[in-house]
Coordinates of C-alpha atoms and ligand atoms in Angstrom, one line a residue:
M1 CA 130.2 118.0 100.2
T2 CA 127.7 120.5 101.6
R3 CA 128.4 124.2 101.2
E4 CA 129.3 126.1 104.4
L5 CA 126.5 128.1 105.9
S6 CA 126.7 131.9 105.2
L7 CA 125.2 134.7 107.3
A8 CA 122.7 135.2 104.5
D9 CA 121.6 131.6 104.9
I10 CA 121.2 132.1 108.6
F11 CA 118.9 135.1 108.0
Q12 CA 117.1 133.2 105.3
I13 CA 116.3 130.5 107.8
G14 CA 115.4 132.9 110.6
Y15 CA 113.0 135.1 108.7
Y16 CA 109.6 133.4 108.6
W17 CA 107.7 136.4 107.3
E18 CA 107.0 135.1 103.9
T19 CA 105.8 131.8 105.3
K20 CA 103.2 133.4 107.4
I21 CA 102.1 135.8 104.6
L22 CA 101.5 132.8 102.3
L23 CA 99.7 130.8 105.0
T24 CA 97.5 133.7 105.9
A25 CA 96.6 134.3 102.3
V26 CA 95.5 130.7 102.0
K27 CA 93.5 130.9 105.3
L28 CA 91.7 134.0 104.0
D29 CA 91.1 132.2 100.7
L30 CA 92.6 135.1 98.8
F31 CA 93.4 133.0 95.7
S32 CA 89.9 131.8 95.3
A33 CA 88.7 135.4 95.4
L34 CA 91.0 136.1 92.5
K35 CA 90.0 133.0 90.5
G36 CA 90.3 133.8 86.8
E37 CA 90.2 137.6 87.4
S38 CA 92.3 140.7 87.8
L39 CA 91.0 142.7 90.7
T40 CA 91.9 145.8 92.7
V41 CA 92.7 145.6 96.4
N42 CA 89.3 147.2 97.2
E43 CA 87.4 144.6 95.2
V44 CA 89.1 141.7 97.0
A45 CA 88.7 143.4 100.3
N46 CA 85.0 143.8 99.7
T47 CA 84.5 140.2 98.6
L48 CA 86.4 138.9 101.6
N49 CA 85.4 141.5 104.1
L50 CA 89.0 142.5 104.9
N51 CA 90.8 145.8 105.7
P52 CA 92.0 147.2 102.4
R53 CA 95.2 148.9 103.8
A54 CA 96.4 145.7 105.5
L55 CA 95.4 143.5 102.6
E56 CA 97.3 145.7 100.1
L57 CA 100.6 145.2 102.0
V58 CA 100.0 141.4 102.1
M59 CA 99.1 141.3 98.4
N60 CA 102.2 143.4 97.4
A61 CA 104.4 141.0 99.3
L62 CA 102.7 138.1 97.5
V63 CA 103.5 139.8 94.2
A64 CA 107.2 140.0 95.3
M65 CA 107.0 136.4 96.3
R66 CA 105.8 135.6 92.7
V67 CA 102.5 134.1 94.0
L68 CA 100.4 137.0 92.5
T69 CA 101.0 139.4 89.7
K70 CA 100.2 143.1 89.7
E71 CA 99.6 145.4 86.7
D72 CA 98.7 149.0 87.4
K73 CA 96.3 148.4 90.3
L74 CA 95.1 145.0 89.2
Y75 CA 96.2 141.8 91.0
A76 CA 95.9 138.3 89.6
N77 CA 97.0 134.8 90.5
T78 CA 100.1 133.4 88.9
P79 CA 99.5 130.1 87.0
V80 CA 100.8 128.1 90.0
A81 CA 98.5 129.9 92.4
E82 CA 95.5 129.6 90.1
R83 CA 96.1 125.8 89.7
H84 CA 97.0 124.9 93.3
L85 CA 95.6 127.5 95.6
V86 CA 92.1 128.1 94.3
Q87 CA 89.8 126.0 96.4
S88 CA 87.4 124.8 93.7
G89 CA 90.3 123.5 91.5
S90 CA 90.9 119.7 91.4
D91 CA 94.7 120.3 92.1
Y92 CA 94.1 122.4 95.2
V93 CA 96.7 121.8 97.9
G94 CA 95.7 124.5 100.3
H95 CA 94.7 121.9 103.0
L96 CA 98.3 121.1 103.6
L97 CA 99.1 124.7 104.1
L98 CA 96.0 125.2 106.3
L99 CA 97.4 122.4 108.5
H100 CA 100.6 124.4 109.0
D101 CA 98.7 127.5 109.7
A102 CA 96.5 125.6 112.3
E103 CA 99.7 124.4 114.0
W104 CA 101.3 127.8 114.0
S105 CA 100.5 128.5 117.7
H106 CA 102.1 125.1 118.7
W107 CA 105.3 126.2 117.0
G108 CA 105.0 129.4 118.9
Q109 CA 105.4 127.4 122.1
L110 CA 108.6 125.7 121.0
E111 CA 110.7 127.6 123.5
Q112 CA 108.5 126.5 126.3
T113 CA 108.6 122.9 125.1
V114 CA 112.4 122.9 125.0
R115 CA 112.5 124.4 128.5
T116 CA 110.0 122.0 130.0
G117 CA 109.9 119.0 127.7
Q118 CA 106.1 119.3 127.6
S119 CA 104.4 119.4 124.3
P120 CA 101.8 122.2 124.0
V121 CA 99.2 119.6 122.8
T122 CA 97.7 116.4 124.1
Q123 CA 96.2 115.2 120.8
H124 CA 97.3 115.2 117.1
V125 CA 95.4 116.7 114.2
F126 CA 93.5 113.5 113.3
E127 CA 92.0 113.6 116.8
T128 CA 91.4 117.4 117.1
N129 CA 90.4 118.2 113.6
P130 CA 89.6 115.0 111.7
E131 CA 88.1 116.9 108.8
L132 CA 91.3 118.8 108.2
G133 CA 93.3 115.6 108.7
A134 CA 91.2 113.8 106.1
H135 CA 91.6 116.6 103.7
V136 CA 95.4 116.5 104.2
L137 CA 95.4 112.8 103.5
T138 CA 93.4 113.4 100.3
V139 CA 95.9 116.0 99.1
L140 CA 98.9 113.8 100.0
D141 CA 97.2 110.9 98.2
R142 CA 96.8 113.1 95.1
I143 CA 100.2 114.7 95.1
G144 CA 101.9 111.4 95.8
R145 CA 99.9 109.8 93.0
G146 CA 101.4 106.4 92.4
S147 CA 103.1 106.2 95.7
G148 CA 100.8 103.4 96.9
Q149 CA 101.0 101.7 93.6
G150 CA 104.8 101.9 93.6
L151 CA 104.8 100.3 97.1
A152 CA 102.4 97.5 96.0
E153 CA 104.6 96.8 93.0
R154 CA 107.8 96.7 95.1
I155 CA 106.6 94.4 97.9
P156 CA 106.1 90.8 96.7
L157 CA 103.1 89.2 98.4
H158 CA 104.4 85.6 98.4
G159 CA 100.9 84.3 98.4
A160 CA 99.5 86.5 101.1
K161 CA 95.7 86.7 101.0
R162 CA 94.8 89.1 103.9
L163 CA 96.4 92.5 104.5
L164 CA 96.0 94.6 107.6
D165 CA 96.8 98.3 107.0
I166 CA 97.2 99.9 110.5
G167 CA 96.5 103.6 110.5
G168 CA 95.7 103.1 106.9
G169 CA 94.4 106.6 106.4
A170 CA 92.6 107.3 103.1
G171 CA 93.3 103.7 102.1
T172 CA 95.9 104.7 99.5
N173 CA 98.1 101.6 100.2
A174 CA 95.3 99.1 100.8
I175 CA 93.6 100.1 97.5
A176 CA 96.9 100.0 95.6
F177 CA 97.7 96.5 97.0
C178 CA 94.2 95.2 96.1
L179 CA 94.4 96.6 92.6
E180 CA 97.8 95.0 92.1
H181 CA 96.8 91.6 93.6
P182 CA 93.3 90.4 92.6
G183 CA 93.4 87.6 95.2
L184 CA 94.0 89.9 98.1
S185 CA 91.6 91.3 100.7
A186 CA 92.5 94.1 103.1
T187 CA 91.4 95.7 106.4
V188 CA 92.1 99.3 106.9
F189 CA 92.3 100.0 110.6
D190 CA 92.0 103.7 111.6
L191 CA 90.2 106.2 113.8
P192 CA 86.5 106.2 112.9
Q193 CA 86.5 109.8 111.9
T194 CA 89.3 109.2 109.4
L195 CA 87.5 106.2 107.9
K196 CA 84.8 108.5 106.5
V197 CA 87.2 109.6 103.8
T198 CA 88.6 106.1 103.4
K199 CA 85.0 104.8 102.7
Q200 CA 84.5 107.3 99.9
R201 CA 87.9 106.4 98.3
V202 CA 87.2 102.7 98.6
E203 CA 83.8 103.1 97.0
S204 CA 85.1 105.3 94.3
V205 CA 87.3 102.5 93.0
G206 CA 84.6 99.8 93.6
L207 CA 86.7 97.8 96.2
E208 CA 84.1 97.7 99.0
D209 CA 83.8 93.9 98.7
R210 CA 87.5 93.4 99.3
I211 CA 88.5 96.3 101.6
H212 CA 87.0 96.1 105.1
L213 CA 87.2 99.2 107.4
Q214 CA 87.7 98.8 111.1
G215 CA 87.4 101.9 113.2
G216 CA 89.2 102.1 116.5
N217 CA 92.3 103.3 118.4
F218 CA 95.3 101.1 117.6
H219 CA 96.7 101.6 121.2
V220 CA 93.5 100.3 122.8
D221 CA 91.6 98.1 120.4
T222 CA 92.4 94.6 119.3
F223 CA 93.0 93.7 115.6
E224 CA 91.0 90.9 114.1
G225 CA 92.9 88.3 112.1
P226 CA 94.8 86.3 111.4
Y227 CA 96.5 88.4 108.7
D228 CA 99.3 87.3 106.3
I229 CA 100.8 90.7 106.0
A230 CA 100.5 93.9 108.1
L231 CA 101.5 97.4 107.1
M232 CA 102.4 100.3 109.3
S233 CA 103.0 103.2 107.0
D234 CA 103.8 106.7 108.3
I235 CA 102.2 106.1 111.8
L236 CA 105.2 105.6 114.1
H237 CA 105.7 109.3 114.8
Y238 CA 102.3 109.8 116.5
Q239 CA 103.5 108.1 119.7
D240 CA 106.7 107.3 121.6
G241 CA 108.9 104.3 121.3
R242 CA 107.2 102.4 124.1
A243 CA 103.8 102.7 122.5
N244 CA 105.3 101.6 119.2
A245 CA 107.0 98.5 120.7
A246 CA 103.6 97.6 122.2
L247 CA 101.9 98.1 118.9
V248 CA 104.4 95.9 117.0
E249 CA 103.8 93.2 119.7
K250 CA 100.1 93.4 119.1
V251 CA 100.6 93.2 115.4
H252 CA 102.7 90.1 115.9
G253 CA 99.8 88.5 117.7
C254 CA 97.4 89.0 114.8
L255 CA 99.6 87.6 112.1
S256 CA 99.5 84.0 110.8
E257 CA 102.6 81.9 111.1
G258 CA 105.1 83.1 108.4
G259 CA 103.1 86.4 108.2
R260 CA 105.1 89.6 107.7
L261 CA 105.0 93.1 109.2
I262 CA 106.3 95.9 107.0
I263 CA 107.0 99.3 108.6
K264 CA 107.5 102.2 106.2
D265 CA 108.3 105.6 107.6
R266 CA 110.6 108.6 107.4
F267 CA 113.5 107.2 109.5
L268 CA 116.4 109.1 110.9
D269 CA 120.0 108.0 110.4
P270 CA 121.6 106.5 113.5
S271 CA 123.2 110.0 114.3
K272 CA 119.7 111.5 114.1
T273 CA 121.1 114.5 112.2
S274 CA 120.0 113.5 108.8
P275 CA 118.1 113.5 106.5
A276 CA 117.6 117.2 107.0
W277 CA 113.9 117.2 106.3
T278 CA 113.3 114.5 108.9
T279 CA 115.3 116.3 111.6
A280 CA 113.0 119.3 111.3
F281 CA 110.0 117.0 111.0
A282 CA 111.0 115.5 114.4
V283 CA 110.6 119.0 116.0
H284 CA 107.3 119.5 114.2
I285 CA 106.1 116.2 115.6
M286 CA 107.3 117.2 119.1
V287 CA 105.2 120.3 119.2
N288 CA 102.2 118.8 117.4
T289 CA 101.7 115.5 119.2
E290 CA 101.6 114.7 122.9
C291 CA 104.7 112.5 122.8
G292 CA 105.5 111.6 119.2
E293 CA 109.0 111.3 117.8
C294 CA 110.9 110.3 114.7
F295 CA 112.9 107.0 114.9
T296 CA 115.7 105.1 113.4
I297 CA 115.5 101.9 111.5
Q298 CA 117.5 100.3 114.4
E299 CA 114.8 101.2 116.9
S300 CA 112.2 99.6 114.7
R301 CA 114.3 96.5 114.3
Q302 CA 114.5 96.3 118.1
W303 CA 110.7 96.5 118.6
M304 CA 110.3 93.8 116.0
E305 CA 112.9 91.5 117.4
Q306 CA 111.5 92.0 121.0
A307 CA 108.1 91.1 119.7
G308 CA 109.4 87.8 118.3
F309 CA 109.8 88.6 114.6
R310 CA 112.6 86.9 112.9
M311 CA 114.5 87.6 109.6
V312 CA 114.2 91.3 110.3
E313 CA 115.6 93.1 107.3
E314 CA 115.8 96.6 105.8
L315 CA 113.9 96.5 102.6
E316 CA 114.7 100.0 101.6
P317 CA 117.4 102.2 103.2
R318 CA 116.0 104.7 105.8
A319 CA 112.4 103.9 104.5
M320 CA 111.2 100.3 105.0
I321 CA 111.8 97.4 107.3
Q322 CA 110.2 93.9 107.4
G323 CA 110.0 91.1 109.9
T324 CA 108.5 87.7 109.6
K325 CA 106.6 85.8 112.3
Ligands
SAM401 C1 100.1 110.1 108.2 S1 98.7 109.2 108.2 C2 99.2 107.7 107.3 C3 98.2 107.1 106.5 C4 98.6 105.9 105.7 N1 99.1 104.9 106.5 C5 99.5 106.3 104.6 O1 100.7 105.9 104.6 O2 99.1 107.0 103.6 C6 98.5 108.6 109.9 C7 97.2 107.8 110.1 O3 97.2 107.3 111.4 C8 95.9 107.4 112.0 N2 96.0 107.3 113.4 C9 96.8 108.1 114.2 N3 96.6 107.7 115.5 C10 95.8 106.6 115.5 C11 95.3 105.8 116.5 N4 95.6 106.0 117.8 N5 94.5 104.7 116.2 C12 94.2 104.5 114.8 N6 94.6 105.3 113.8 C13 95.4 106.3 114.2 C14 95.4 108.7 111.5 O4 94.0 108.8 111.5 C15 96.0 108.7 110.0 O5 95.1 108.2 109.1

């Protein structure tokens, strides 16, 4: 049973100060300036060309937040900041936080969005800032190391030879499937600007002979085919239900007889009030896409059945659904 919410919890939720302090420090690249060193405020301010008085307040708060340490007048990164927030490090995750910082002004318009129903944006990050989008995919790929492989291990291919990965991003899943199944070839369909990072990833694992990249807009362009298996992983929320229904129908058209569509996403429960992370993610999507949403498994099932898929089944609760042509 969940604990009843206290007043302290309400304040904890309502105070976003620490969030913005951290995001700003990442944006200013403060942690890279402190890489491997203990420095005074003035030294950091000089390096980054910042105001020392303002910087000191921010750095003191970061000490209290346990992201920095301070001894006498010298500040240093804590081990976690040194490992994950210094740009040159191989475990840098700052791009994810930079994305949140870039979307800060959209969140600032939430009140207006709720009043009018209008999102403050007309495009999502992969369209407005593909470089940042690609960096985010790379970080997600790294921190979710093994997620693609886990998926490839869990989904039996039943002899499928051609995979279409729609909105396949950095190619995480297509690569994992091809590594797991030597007889498989794949097409990653994504926006041309995103495919630049996919190309590098595919080449880095030597799969360019088996993974074909097709640039385009999945709402507009046609898929080649026929494919034996199609994957839509974490792409539903960039558009509304009508667009998703149309996309599922288009995928149905490019599958071979007996071919399967697998949709993997962060689905909401039928009540749409859980899981908690996804309910907040739905609001995030509302203010950061033109008309995106989060959906339930039942809605996906409906799109599949309307498109003519049969044997529609939930492969994993709240996470994955499959239909057969
Ligand atoms: C959250 S990422 C998911 C990537 C990948 N499927 C995965 O599970 O790791 C969403 C992807 O959808 C792509 N995308 C969004 N809108 C698109 C569109 N209209 N046409 C093609 N790709 C699109 C983005 O470029 C991005 O790579």
